[in-house]
Amino acid sequence: EQIVRDIFGIVKEDGNRQFLTAYIEIPKKNGKSELAAAIALYLLYADNEASAEVYGAACDRNQASIVFDVAKQMVLMSRPLEKRSK
């Protein structure tokens, strides 16, 4: 929660966020995929950017599918997000 607050909560006078890039270290089995999926969905649906695009990178397709699958499940569990998705 504090990570998200620090990254997204500080807004400059011009309305832009103070931070455009963040480096986060989280130990194994502590919700990295869930955090990445939630941030990606926020940026995609709630950041007030028209035609927003979110990209992820991984070493292989299996690894890349982890966050994608978590985000997909989050969308399927949220009626409003599901309505806005293809």
PDB file of C-alpha atoms in Angstrom:
ATOM      1  CA  GLU A   1       0.000   0.000   0.000  1.00  0.00           C
ATOM      2  CA  GLN A   2       2.788   2.423   0.897  1.00  0.00           C
ATOM      3  CA  ILE A   3       4.579   1.674  -2.387  1.00  0.00           C
ATOM      4  CA  VAL A   4       1.525   2.638  -4.425  1.00  0.00           C
ATOM      5  CA  ARG A   5       0.907   5.737  -2.314  1.00  0.00           C
ATOM      6  CA  ASP A   6       4.501   6.898  -2.781  1.00  0.00           C
ATOM      7  CA  ILE A   7       4.481   6.347  -6.547  1.00  0.00           C
ATOM      8  CA  PHE A   8       1.024   7.667  -7.419  1.00  0.00           C
ATOM      9  CA  GLY A   9       0.201   9.990  -4.540  1.00  0.00           C
ATOM     10  CA  ILE A  10       2.725  12.768  -5.088  1.00  0.00           C
ATOM     11  CA  VAL A  11       1.449  15.131  -7.780  1.00  0.00           C
ATOM     12  CA  LYS A  12       3.198  18.312  -8.901  1.00  0.00           C
ATOM     13  CA  GLU A  13       1.454  21.672  -9.319  1.00  0.00           C
ATOM     14  CA  ASP A  14       1.084  21.054 -13.067  1.00  0.00           C
ATOM     15  CA  GLY A  15      -0.973  17.923 -12.354  1.00  0.00           C
ATOM     16  CA  ASN A  16       1.719  15.436 -13.369  1.00  0.00           C
ATOM     17  CA  ARG A  17       3.061  12.829 -10.991  1.00  0.00           C
ATOM     18  CA  GLN A  18       6.401  13.496  -9.354  1.00  0.00           C
ATOM     19  CA  PHE A  19       7.655  10.036 -10.322  1.00  0.00           C
ATOM     20  CA  LEU A  20       7.435   8.587 -13.830  1.00  0.00           C
ATOM     21  CA  THR A  21       9.685   5.594 -13.124  1.00  0.00           C
ATOM     22  CA  ALA A  22       9.878   3.377 -10.058  1.00  0.00           C
ATOM     23  CA  TYR A  23      12.193   0.548  -9.039  1.00  0.00           C
ATOM     24  CA  ILE A  24      10.606  -1.833  -6.552  1.00  0.00           C
ATOM     25  CA  GLU A  25      12.197  -4.850  -4.861  1.00  0.00           C
ATOM     26  CA  ILE A  26       9.897  -7.413  -3.275  1.00  0.00           C
ATOM     27  CA  PRO A  27      11.000 -10.831  -1.938  1.00  0.00           C
ATOM     28  CA  LYS A  28       9.710 -14.090  -3.417  1.00  0.00           C
ATOM     29  CA  LYS A  29       6.082 -15.040  -2.740  1.00  0.00           C
ATOM     30  CA  ASN A  30       5.073 -11.559  -1.548  1.00  0.00           C
ATOM     31  CA  GLY A  31       2.616 -10.526  -4.253  1.00  0.00           C
ATOM     32  CA  LYS A  32       4.814  -9.057  -6.986  1.00  0.00           C
ATOM     33  CA  SER A  33       2.544 -10.344  -9.747  1.00  0.00           C
ATOM     34  CA  GLU A  34      -0.583  -9.071  -8.032  1.00  0.00           C
ATOM     35  CA  LEU A  35       0.971  -5.642  -7.460  1.00  0.00           C
ATOM     36  CA  ALA A  36       2.168  -5.410 -11.078  1.00  0.00           C
ATOM     37  CA  ALA A  37      -1.242  -6.493 -12.380  1.00  0.00           C
ATOM     38  CA  ALA A  38      -3.095  -4.011 -10.182  1.00  0.00           C
ATOM     39  CA  ILE A  39      -0.824  -1.135 -11.221  1.00  0.00           C
ATOM     40  CA  ALA A  40      -1.158  -2.087 -14.889  1.00  0.00           C
ATOM     41  CA  LEU A  41      -4.954  -2.149 -14.622  1.00  0.00           C
ATOM     42  CA  TYR A  42      -4.978   1.186 -12.822  1.00  0.00           C
ATOM     43  CA  LEU A  43      -2.845   2.755 -15.555  1.00  0.00           C
ATOM     44  CA  LEU A  44      -5.007   1.188 -18.243  1.00  0.00           C
ATOM     45  CA  TYR A  45      -8.453   2.034 -16.862  1.00  0.00           C
ATOM     46  CA  ALA A  46      -8.265   4.742 -14.200  1.00  0.00           C
ATOM     47  CA  ASP A  47      -5.399   7.089 -15.057  1.00  0.00           C
ATOM     48  CA  ASN A  48      -7.498   9.375 -17.274  1.00  0.00           C
ATOM     49  CA  GLU A  49      -5.272   8.869 -20.296  1.00  0.00           C
ATOM     50  CA  ALA A  50      -7.084   8.448 -23.590  1.00  0.00           C
ATOM     51  CA  SER A  51      -6.169   5.250 -25.468  1.00  0.00           C
ATOM     52  CA  ALA A  52      -3.813   4.166 -22.692  1.00  0.00           C
ATOM     53  CA  GLU A  53      -1.393   1.330 -23.410  1.00  0.00           C
ATOM     54  CA  VAL A  54       0.453  -0.756 -20.826  1.00  0.00           C
ATOM     55  CA  TYR A  55       3.417  -2.984 -21.634  1.00  0.00           C
ATOM     56  CA  GLY A  56       5.164  -5.712 -19.690  1.00  0.00           C
ATOM     57  CA  ALA A  57       8.467  -7.432 -20.321  1.00  0.00           C
ATOM     58  CA  ALA A  58       9.763 -10.854 -19.346  1.00  0.00           C
ATOM     59  CA  CYS A  59      12.434 -13.356 -20.315  1.00  0.00           C
ATOM     60  CA  ASP A  60       9.975 -15.816 -21.833  1.00  0.00           C
ATOM     61  CA  ARG A  61       6.300 -16.276 -22.632  1.00  0.00           C
ATOM     62  CA  ASN A  62       5.610 -18.354 -19.495  1.00  0.00           C
ATOM     63  CA  GLN A  63       7.000 -15.659 -17.251  1.00  0.00           C
ATOM     64  CA  ALA A  64       5.110 -12.936 -19.118  1.00  0.00           C
ATOM     65  CA  SER A  65       1.849 -14.828 -18.795  1.00  0.00           C
ATOM     66  CA  ILE A  66       1.979 -14.778 -14.986  1.00  0.00           C
ATOM     67  CA  VAL A  67       1.131 -11.074 -14.597  1.00  0.00           C
ATOM     68  CA  PHE A  68      -1.198 -11.156 -17.615  1.00  0.00           C
ATOM     69  CA  ASP A  69      -3.158 -14.060 -16.109  1.00  0.00           C
ATOM     70  CA  VAL A  70      -3.406 -12.328 -12.718  1.00  0.00           C
ATOM     71  CA  ALA A  71      -4.650  -9.131 -14.395  1.00  0.00           C
ATOM     72  CA  LYS A  72      -7.135 -11.142 -16.442  1.00  0.00           C
ATOM     73  CA  GLN A  73      -8.538 -12.730 -13.278  1.00  0.00           C
ATOM     74  CA  MET A  74      -8.831  -9.302 -11.640  1.00  0.00           C
ATOM     75  CA  VAL A  75     -10.813  -8.047 -14.643  1.00  0.00           C
ATOM     76  CA  LEU A  76     -13.075 -11.108 -14.601  1.00  0.00           C
ATOM     77  CA  MET A  77     -13.816 -10.522 -10.901  1.00  0.00           C
ATOM     78  CA  SER A  78     -14.785  -6.883 -11.481  1.00  0.00           C
ATOM     79  CA  ARG A  79     -17.996  -6.273 -13.405  1.00  0.00           C
ATOM     80  CA  PRO A  80     -17.093  -2.635 -14.307  1.00  0.00           C
ATOM     81  CA  LEU A  81     -13.648  -3.633 -15.612  1.00  0.00           C
ATOM     82  CA  GLU A  82     -15.071  -6.598 -17.463  1.00  0.00           C
ATOM     83  CA  LYS A  83     -17.563  -4.327 -19.247  1.00  0.00           C
ATOM     84  CA  ARG A  84     -14.720  -2.055 -20.407  1.00  0.00           C
ATOM     85  CA  SER A  85     -12.573  -4.946 -21.673  1.00  0.00           C
ATOM     86  CA  LYS A  86     -12.640  -6.943 -24.883  1.00  0.00           C
TER      87      LYS A  86
END
